[in-house]
Short mmCIF file of C-alpha atoms in Angstrom, two decimals:
data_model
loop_
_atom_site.label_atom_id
_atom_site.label_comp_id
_atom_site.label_asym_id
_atom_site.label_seq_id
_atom_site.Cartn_x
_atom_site.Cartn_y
_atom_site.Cartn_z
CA UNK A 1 10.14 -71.72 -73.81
CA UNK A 2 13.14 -70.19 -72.82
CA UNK A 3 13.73 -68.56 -68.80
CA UNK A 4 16.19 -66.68 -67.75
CA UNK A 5 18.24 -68.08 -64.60
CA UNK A 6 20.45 -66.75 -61.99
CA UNK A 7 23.23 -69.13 -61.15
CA UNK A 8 23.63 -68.11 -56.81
CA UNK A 9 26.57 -70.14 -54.55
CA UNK A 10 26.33 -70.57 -50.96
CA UNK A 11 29.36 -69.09 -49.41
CA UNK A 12 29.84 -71.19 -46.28
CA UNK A 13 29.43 -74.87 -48.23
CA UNK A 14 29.87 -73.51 -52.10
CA UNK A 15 26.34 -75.28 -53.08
CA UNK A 16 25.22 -73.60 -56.16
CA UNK A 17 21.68 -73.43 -57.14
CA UNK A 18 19.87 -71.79 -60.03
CA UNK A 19 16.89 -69.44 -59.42
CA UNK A 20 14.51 -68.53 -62.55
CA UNK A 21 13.59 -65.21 -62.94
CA UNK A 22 10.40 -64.30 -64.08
CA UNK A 23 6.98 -66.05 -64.66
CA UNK A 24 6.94 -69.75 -63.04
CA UNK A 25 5.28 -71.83 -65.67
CA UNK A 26 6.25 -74.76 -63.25
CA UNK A 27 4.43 -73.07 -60.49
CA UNK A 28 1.31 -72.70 -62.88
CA UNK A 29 1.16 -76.50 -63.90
CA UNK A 30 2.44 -78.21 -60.67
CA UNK A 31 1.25 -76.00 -57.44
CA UNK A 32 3.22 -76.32 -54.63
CA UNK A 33 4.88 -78.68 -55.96
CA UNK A 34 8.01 -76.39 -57.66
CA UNK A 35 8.52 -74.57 -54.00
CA UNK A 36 8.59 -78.59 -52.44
CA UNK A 37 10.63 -79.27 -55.05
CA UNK A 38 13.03 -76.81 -54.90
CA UNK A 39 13.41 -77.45 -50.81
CA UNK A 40 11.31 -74.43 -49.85
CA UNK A 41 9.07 -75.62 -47.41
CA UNK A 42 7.57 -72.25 -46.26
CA UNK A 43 5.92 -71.48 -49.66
CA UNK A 44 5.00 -75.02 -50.06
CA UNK A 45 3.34 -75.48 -47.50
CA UNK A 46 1.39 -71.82 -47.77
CA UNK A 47 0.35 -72.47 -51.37
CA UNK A 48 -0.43 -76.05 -49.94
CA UNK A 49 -3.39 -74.10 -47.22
CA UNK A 50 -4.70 -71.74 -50.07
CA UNK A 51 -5.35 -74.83 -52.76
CA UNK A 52 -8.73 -74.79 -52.15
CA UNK A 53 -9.08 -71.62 -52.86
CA UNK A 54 -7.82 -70.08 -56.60
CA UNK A 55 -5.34 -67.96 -55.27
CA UNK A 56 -2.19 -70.54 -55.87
CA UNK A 57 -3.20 -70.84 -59.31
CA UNK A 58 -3.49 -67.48 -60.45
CA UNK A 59 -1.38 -65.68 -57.85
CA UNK A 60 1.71 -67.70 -57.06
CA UNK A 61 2.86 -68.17 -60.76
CA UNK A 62 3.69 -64.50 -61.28
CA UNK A 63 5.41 -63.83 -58.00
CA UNK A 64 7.01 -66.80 -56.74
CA UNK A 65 10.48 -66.88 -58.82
CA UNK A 66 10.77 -63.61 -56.80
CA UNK A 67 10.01 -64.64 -53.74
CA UNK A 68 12.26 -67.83 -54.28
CA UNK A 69 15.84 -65.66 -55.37
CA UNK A 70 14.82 -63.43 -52.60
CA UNK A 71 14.64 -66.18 -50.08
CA UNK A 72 18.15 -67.19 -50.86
CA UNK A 73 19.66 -63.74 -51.38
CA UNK A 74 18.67 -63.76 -47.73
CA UNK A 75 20.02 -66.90 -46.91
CA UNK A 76 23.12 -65.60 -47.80
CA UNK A 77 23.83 -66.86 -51.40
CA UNK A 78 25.85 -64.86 -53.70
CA UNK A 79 25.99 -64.34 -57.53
CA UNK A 80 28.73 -67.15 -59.17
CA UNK A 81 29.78 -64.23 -61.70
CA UNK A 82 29.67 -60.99 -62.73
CA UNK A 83 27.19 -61.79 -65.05
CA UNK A 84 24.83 -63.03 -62.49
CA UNK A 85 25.41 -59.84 -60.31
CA UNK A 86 24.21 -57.64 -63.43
CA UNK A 87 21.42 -59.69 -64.51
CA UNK A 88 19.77 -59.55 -60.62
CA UNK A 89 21.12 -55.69 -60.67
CA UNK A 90 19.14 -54.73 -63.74
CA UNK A 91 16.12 -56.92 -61.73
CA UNK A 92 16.17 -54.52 -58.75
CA UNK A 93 18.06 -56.92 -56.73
CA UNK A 94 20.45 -55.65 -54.22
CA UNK A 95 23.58 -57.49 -54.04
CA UNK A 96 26.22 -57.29 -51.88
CA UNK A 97 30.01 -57.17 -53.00
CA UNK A 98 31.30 -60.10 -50.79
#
């Protein structure tokens, strides 16, 4: 199944990570596990208090790839390419020019 991704570079150290847009199939098999995976802690450990209840499992996977890119938008990351700045513009992302 293919997703589409959003290739984002940190300007101060140039690390470049990939952020999925859409549905999180990983997040729907594996929990908390994709945000500890992917070194967000915050999310992890959030979906981590509401596992008992179903709210992870039903919730998370539709809105999490979201709240991931936005998390890093905010962090300061920046589109690699043009390409990447259209795709998150046609998204409703707001991205600066810098």
């Amino acid at each position: 199944m293919a997703s589409t991704k959003v290739k984002l570079r940190d300007p101060v150290d140039g690390l470049v990570k990939e952020a999925p847009l859409g549905f999180s199939w990983t997040t729907l098999f594996f929990g908390f596990l994709t945000a500890l995976l992917r070194n967000d802690r915050n999310w992890a450990f959030l979906q981590l208090l509401l596992m008992p209840t179903v709210i992870p499992w039903f919730i998370f996977p539709f809105i999490y790839n979201k709240l991931y890119l936005r998390s890093l938008l905010g962090a300061g990351y920046i589109p690699v390419d043009e390409e990447a700045k259209e795709l998150l513009a046609t998204r409703g992302f707001a991205v600066s020019d810098s």
